[in-house]
Amino acid sequence: MSSSGVPMLTLPLRVLPPVGLGRGRARLLVERNVIAYRRGWIFLVSGFFEPLFYLLSIGLGLNHLVGHLAIGGSSIPYTDYVAPGLLASSAMNGAIFDATFGIFFKLKIAKTYDAVLATPLGVRDVAIGELAWSLIRGTVYSIAFLTVMAALGLIASWWAVLCLPAAMLVSFAFGGLGMFGTCYMRSWQDFDLVSLAIVPLFLFSGVFYPLSLYPGWLRIVIMVTPLYQGVALLRGLDTGVLGPALLVHACYLALLGATGLVGASRRLGHLLLP
Amino acid sequence: MSQRPRGPSDSFRHGPLAVSTSDEGAGDSAGTAVQAQGLTKRFGEFTAVDAVDFDIEVGEAFGFLGANGAGKTSTMRMIACLSPISGGTLQVLGLDPMRDGPQIRSRIGLVPQDDTLDLELTVRDNLYLYGRYFGLPRKQLRERVEELLEFARLTERADQRVDPLSGGMRRRLTIARALVSSPSLVILDEPTTGLDPQARHLLWDRLYRLKREGVTLVITTHYMDEAEQLCDRLVVMDAGRIAAAGSPSELIEQWSTREVVELRFEPEGHQVHGERLADLAERVEVLPDRLLLYTDQGDATLDAVRSRGASPIAALVRRATLEDVFLHLTGRSLVD
Amino acid sequence: MSFFPQLPSAVATRQRRARLSPALRAYQYNLLAYKRTWRGSVTTTFLYPVLYLAAIGVGLGHLIDHGSNQAVGGVRYLWFLAPGLLAGTAMQIATNESTFPVMAGIKWLKTYLAMLAAPLEVTDVLYGHLAWILTRVALASGVFLAVMAAFHTVPSGWAVLAFPAAVLTGAAFAAPVMAFSATRETDQSFVVLYRFGIVPLFLFSGTFFPVAQLPGWLQVVARCTPLYQGVTLCRGLVLGHLGGWDALGHAGYLLAMLVGGVLAARVTYRRRLVQ
């Protein structure tokens, strides 16, 4: 047997006074994810490159073949057209992965949240903390992508400084939505639904070409999907083609993220504190 | 089954209250860590815990004994503020779990049945981060973590992930994790299920040390020997109710004779022999694989059995254990 | 080439099984496992390639063809893209199937070890799994070719030969990737392989646009990549504009990767599984 005594005596720690317990500790979930990713940083870093490769491939490779596109009365090169769309999908990708696979693993497989809830933290801390993490990851991707866009001279307007908060809204929306959906998933098989949603969104939400190519009814269907809202918002800001519609897009995304957060919070309470 | 030496738990019984863990401050009603009256937990139509009463004193090791599904874990989860109560009253450390959940949890260490260790983190980070959840400052926490690694005998594994650890190591880590905030009440749900004997004894040793420090331990188990070894007092739970309560020796005294004669016959003969020998003992239990005769004079009873001409394949006289209490109270044996 | 052996029926006798070659039994194991899990792979195998074809080929193709009808390589963009996606899909499926499932066989589910405990050799396990992966590639390629025909993008009878060409492309990736996977301890490197290998190959090997659109030095790099061979071969066969020697050259490149990959995998499998 080890000779070490019980450390209770050697270092008596007083638990902090119970002020604000169960509130405002969401940042600890973020701290957890930072520590967890210290060994898996390559997952974080590599995730950024996929949209970048698409930008260089489809954006640059097809630039000459597509030529110029008309937007808001002016005509812009195809690369300029596709870049903000890919920024939106980068923000989506950055947020969605941890909000779905990551949360499911912690919720159902590793039972990480069961352990967390045995501490002073509450479900709301868990929901806010995890969404904050998704948002941070999405934001980091967005900053990196915007930097590349600037370096390639793809930023056409000063309004583009608003692209970062707008991209964060996209991350917020998809993070909240992903987290909410994940709370209802039963097994890994259900995650086919995630890519079944993400891949068509990526391909058909106007990232690569205007919706005017679609028949009328399909256009309306796509316009209510969240990625389209993000693409439209970012493209408007990046190209400087503004209008009140941009505010509508922003409100839509904010509302979606908030709904996801509240819903996920409730559902997590049901699941974890029966 | 063999003659069991009296567990060291006897000498610790009703040990000194308070000692180092002076957490029982404001709000704690004198010397009571947990107080339940008519405590009930329902899941829809199903009643998992059915109006149970118990008091757990500060500094004692209190056991909940019962088969799977008896309501032990539901009770634990209510004490740990992880499950809203459906009826009755519950006070933990003088506070109301429904209202003061975070405050209570900040003073409790929970060792859940499935370890719920963070699989994406190293052993050290598991302890470190858990301490952070309790709001402990980083610098203080780092020292604390090293102490706990030593306590759990995991220092050499500190930088490994949790996956490759053995069951015993995971269990020790989970216990160390529960101690990171220096809790005054530690709840252990089936602490040694699935461990080999060596790992169990190491764990028990760690729990004795905690108890000596004055930490209140609440333990659920379906192992009789564990309950006898560790618990000052315990309740036997069956189908959501408390069937009996007391110290291990009190329970044995109250619900069993002093000794037990175990007889093995050809399997199909147990029922017949049970009826034939019924008058030789206070009580007879017929189990699928053996016959138990409850008596205060084991050797004399065994002689009487033999003089009747019954020739068991194997015979054994032993002292009564909690297993016998449980058998008597529930009519079922408490095997895994 | 028969990749579709009869499933052992309930009445199959032990004798009949004993006559099956050992590698075929390893293959059958994969087949039976797939019968339980095929639903999840329908999307990646069949649906997503078609979605790419529709979104990029039809949608973006409309813009590209808008100005001149002969924009890319003398044909409509959809015609150009479809055979490229055929080869790209073959690569993706082959790589997917020879990373995580190999890790599962060695480490997570230990199915390889279970097979080796039965009287199977390491090479049986390897060939059985490789044959299975190529079955998956063949299924996906066949379906995709049918979809291409439905989109009216198959102008030439030579297109039939694009089927073995796609399977060969898959094989050229599967074998070396299997060899690589057998040396890995965690799945982390698969993510790196996918994101820094497969995705760039998919995007820059002439799949979506002629490599002539790339800057000069990058063109040379792109022409040397294995997927470029597969894309060019499939596209040439589908559109019927590939010279015989060129076709042999591309096919030879892919075949060399397959053979080299198998030889390497024999070594890494043995090193990992026989201790």
Tab-separated table of C-alpha atoms in Angstrom, chain B residues 95-279:
chain	number	residue	atom	x	y	z
B	95	LEU	CA	-29.869	22.399	2.497
B	96	ASP	CA	-32.746	21.686	0.148
B	97	PRO	CA	-31.630	19.827	-3.017
B	98	MET	CA	-34.476	21.271	-5.048
B	99	ARG	CA	-33.424	24.808	-4.280
B	100	ASP	CA	-29.745	24.752	-3.383
B	101	GLY	CA	-28.523	22.136	-5.874
B	102	PRO	CA	-25.313	23.848	-6.970
B	103	GLN	CA	-24.447	24.780	-3.405
B	104	ILE	CA	-24.912	21.224	-2.177
B	105	ARG	CA	-23.050	19.743	-5.107
B	106	SER	CA	-20.125	22.011	-4.403
B	107	ARG	CA	-19.678	20.123	-1.121
B	108	ILE	CA	-20.351	16.614	-2.391
B	109	GLY	CA	-18.052	14.194	-4.141
B	110	LEU	CA	-19.871	11.728	-6.363
B	111	VAL	CA	-18.500	8.406	-7.552
B	112	PRO	CA	-21.109	7.284	-10.081
B	113	GLN	CA	-21.674	3.689	-11.048
B	114	ASP	CA	-20.286	4.154	-14.554
B	115	ASP	CA	-17.131	6.155	-14.114
B	116	THR	CA	-18.051	9.002	-16.521
B	117	LEU	CA	-14.385	9.878	-16.819
B	118	ASP	CA	-13.559	12.285	-19.601
B	119	LEU	CA	-12.217	9.981	-22.294
B	120	GLU	CA	-10.688	12.801	-24.283
B	121	LEU	CA	-8.453	13.921	-21.440
B	122	THR	CA	-5.437	12.505	-19.670
B	123	VAL	CA	-5.624	11.141	-16.146
B	124	ARG	CA	-4.149	14.341	-14.748
B	125	ASP	CA	-6.399	16.602	-16.781
B	126	ASN	CA	-9.428	14.655	-15.605
B	127	LEU	CA	-8.624	15.642	-12.049
B	128	TYR	CA	-7.524	19.135	-12.945
B	129	LEU	CA	-10.588	19.995	-14.960
B	130	TYR	CA	-12.953	18.535	-12.418
B	131	GLY	CA	-11.397	20.816	-9.845
B	132	ARG	CA	-11.911	23.719	-12.205
B	133	TYR	CA	-15.601	22.866	-12.396
B	134	PHE	CA	-15.670	23.422	-8.649
B	135	GLY	CA	-14.109	26.806	-9.141
B	136	LEU	CA	-10.761	25.953	-7.557
B	137	PRO	CA	-7.953	28.312	-8.517
B	138	ARG	CA	-5.436	26.869	-10.958
B	139	LYS	CA	-2.290	27.047	-8.876
B	140	GLN	CA	-3.780	25.470	-5.778
B	141	LEU	CA	-5.412	22.864	-7.944
B	142	ARG	CA	-2.162	21.730	-9.536
B	143	GLU	CA	-0.719	20.765	-6.159
B	144	ARG	CA	-3.950	19.120	-5.165
B	145	VAL	CA	-4.005	17.036	-8.348
B	146	GLU	CA	-0.524	15.675	-7.682
B	147	GLU	CA	-1.585	14.649	-4.181
B	148	LEU	CA	-4.653	12.896	-5.492
B	149	LEU	CA	-2.656	11.092	-8.187
B	150	GLU	CA	-0.475	9.783	-5.391
B	151	PHE	CA	-3.528	8.844	-3.341
B	152	ALA	CA	-5.000	6.911	-6.258
B	153	ARG	CA	-1.605	5.410	-7.097
B	154	LEU	CA	-1.838	6.774	-10.623
B	155	THR	CA	1.135	9.126	-10.689
B	156	GLU	CA	2.915	7.046	-13.293
B	157	ARG	CA	-0.144	7.038	-15.496
B	158	ALA	CA	-0.819	10.738	-15.106
B	159	ASP	CA	-0.142	11.696	-18.700
B	160	GLN	CA	-1.943	8.795	-20.310
B	161	ARG	CA	-5.447	8.919	-21.596
B	162	VAL	CA	-8.168	7.206	-19.639
B	163	ASP	CA	-9.028	4.492	-22.207
B	164	PRO	CA	-6.169	2.076	-21.568
B	165	LEU	CA	-6.605	2.091	-17.788
B	166	SER	CA	-7.809	-1.058	-16.065
B	167	GLY	CA	-11.166	-1.113	-14.309
B	168	GLY	CA	-9.527	-0.760	-10.905
B	169	MET	CA	-7.459	2.215	-12.016
B	170	ARG	CA	-10.505	3.935	-13.473
B	171	ARG	CA	-12.368	3.401	-10.245
B	172	ARG	CA	-9.526	4.840	-8.200
B	173	LEU	CA	-9.328	7.788	-10.541
B	174	THR	CA	-13.070	8.351	-10.207
B	175	ILE	CA	-12.754	8.338	-6.437
B	176	ALA	CA	-9.781	10.683	-6.546
B	177	ARG	CA	-11.784	12.936	-8.835
B	178	ALA	CA	-14.642	13.021	-6.348
B	179	LEU	CA	-12.212	14.201	-3.681
B	180	VAL	CA	-10.714	17.046	-5.632
B	181	SER	CA	-12.907	19.647	-3.954
B	182	SER	CA	-12.331	18.216	-0.449
B	183	PRO	CA	-15.982	17.286	-0.064
B	184	SER	CA	-17.485	16.619	3.330
B	185	LEU	CA	-19.851	14.027	1.869
B	186	VAL	CA	-18.751	11.386	-0.633
B	187	ILE	CA	-21.350	9.304	-2.416
B	188	LEU	CA	-20.175	6.042	-3.929
B	189	ASP	CA	-22.517	4.084	-6.170
B	190	GLU	CA	-21.373	0.475	-6.438
B	191	PRO	CA	-17.739	1.387	-5.932
B	192	THR	CA	-16.249	-2.050	-6.559
B	193	THR	CA	-18.597	-3.698	-9.039
B	194	GLY	CA	-16.626	-5.466	-11.715
B	195	LEU	CA	-13.276	-5.296	-9.926
B	196	ASP	CA	-11.030	-8.198	-9.091
B	197	PRO	CA	-10.439	-8.969	-5.394
B	198	GLN	CA	-7.081	-7.255	-5.270
B	199	ALA	CA	-8.427	-4.043	-6.764
B	200	ARG	CA	-11.370	-4.132	-4.352
B	201	HIS	CA	-9.117	-4.366	-1.313
B	202	LEU	CA	-7.012	-1.472	-2.518
B	203	LEU	CA	-10.163	0.584	-2.932
B	204	TRP	CA	-11.469	-0.358	0.479
B	205	ASP	CA	-8.188	0.749	1.961
B	206	ARG	CA	-8.593	4.156	0.322
B	207	LEU	CA	-12.114	4.426	1.686
B	208	TYR	CA	-11.020	3.582	5.234
B	209	ARG	CA	-8.533	6.404	5.028
B	210	LEU	CA	-11.246	8.801	3.971
B	211	LYS	CA	-13.468	7.720	6.786
B	212	ARG	CA	-10.659	8.186	9.258
B	213	GLU	CA	-10.436	11.763	8.043
B	214	GLY	CA	-14.031	12.252	9.048
B	215	VAL	CA	-15.566	12.280	5.613
B	216	THR	CA	-19.134	11.067	5.502
B	217	LEU	CA	-19.441	8.140	3.111
B	218	VAL	CA	-22.652	7.019	1.476
B	219	ILE	CA	-22.205	3.716	-0.300
B	220	THR	CA	-24.517	1.588	-2.365
B	221	THR	CA	-23.559	-1.957	-2.989
B	222	HIS	CA	-24.941	-5.363	-3.687
B	223	TYR	CA	-21.913	-7.033	-2.151
B	224	MET	CA	-22.556	-8.239	1.394
B	225	ASP	CA	-18.917	-8.408	2.338
B	226	GLU	CA	-18.388	-4.872	1.144
B	227	ALA	CA	-21.275	-3.607	3.223
B	228	GLU	CA	-19.980	-5.445	6.285
B	229	GLN	CA	-16.460	-4.196	5.742
B	230	LEU	CA	-17.205	-0.570	5.092
B	231	CYS	CA	-20.494	0.458	6.636
B	232	ASP	CA	-21.179	1.605	10.167
B	233	ARG	CA	-24.873	1.486	9.484
B	234	LEU	CA	-26.892	0.419	6.530
B	235	VAL	CA	-30.372	-0.006	5.194
B	236	VAL	CA	-31.506	-2.979	3.178
B	237	MET	CA	-33.566	-1.836	0.215
B	238	ASP	CA	-36.000	-3.984	-1.666
B	239	ALA	CA	-38.413	-2.842	-4.360
B	240	GLY	CA	-38.014	0.815	-3.473
B	241	ARG	CA	-38.603	0.364	0.249
B	242	ILE	CA	-36.381	-0.006	3.261
B	243	ALA	CA	-36.719	-3.535	4.561
B	244	ALA	CA	-34.450	-3.139	7.586
B	245	ALA	CA	-31.934	-0.738	9.085
B	246	GLY	CA	-29.089	-0.929	11.577
B	247	SER	CA	-25.437	-1.770	11.951
B	248	PRO	CA	-24.263	-4.958	10.231
B	249	SER	CA	-24.071	-6.831	13.533
B	250	GLU	CA	-27.440	-5.531	14.685
B	251	LEU	CA	-29.023	-6.629	11.469
B	252	ILE	CA	-27.518	-10.072	11.707
B	253	GLU	CA	-28.610	-10.352	15.299
B	254	GLN	CA	-32.101	-9.211	14.543
B	255	TRP	CA	-32.773	-11.077	11.327
B	256	SER	CA	-30.675	-14.185	11.519
B	257	THR	CA	-29.453	-16.793	13.936
B	258	ARG	CA	-25.855	-16.721	14.996
B	259	GLU	CA	-24.749	-19.609	12.819
B	260	VAL	CA	-25.732	-21.251	9.582
B	261	VAL	CA	-25.355	-24.834	8.447
B	262	GLU	CA	-24.952	-25.143	4.693
B	263	LEU	CA	-25.765	-28.510	3.190
B	264	ARG	CA	-25.382	-29.719	-0.355
B	265	PHE	CA	-27.306	-32.709	-1.633
B	266	GLU	CA	-28.033	-34.007	-5.082
B	267	PRO	CA	-29.736	-30.988	-6.692
B	268	GLU	CA	-33.194	-32.566	-6.920
B	269	GLY	CA	-33.065	-33.580	-3.230
B	270	HIS	CA	-32.939	-30.135	-1.659
B	271	GLN	CA	-36.700	-29.632	-1.353
B	272	VAL	CA	-37.295	-33.057	0.182
B	273	HIS	CA	-34.417	-32.743	2.616
B	274	GLY	CA	-35.524	-29.260	3.525
B	275	GLU	CA	-38.889	-30.552	4.667
B	276	ARG	CA	-37.366	-33.520	6.489
B	277	LEU	CA	-34.883	-31.420	8.426
B	278	ALA	CA	-37.110	-28.414	9.081
B	279	ASP	CA	-37.569	-29.142	12.772
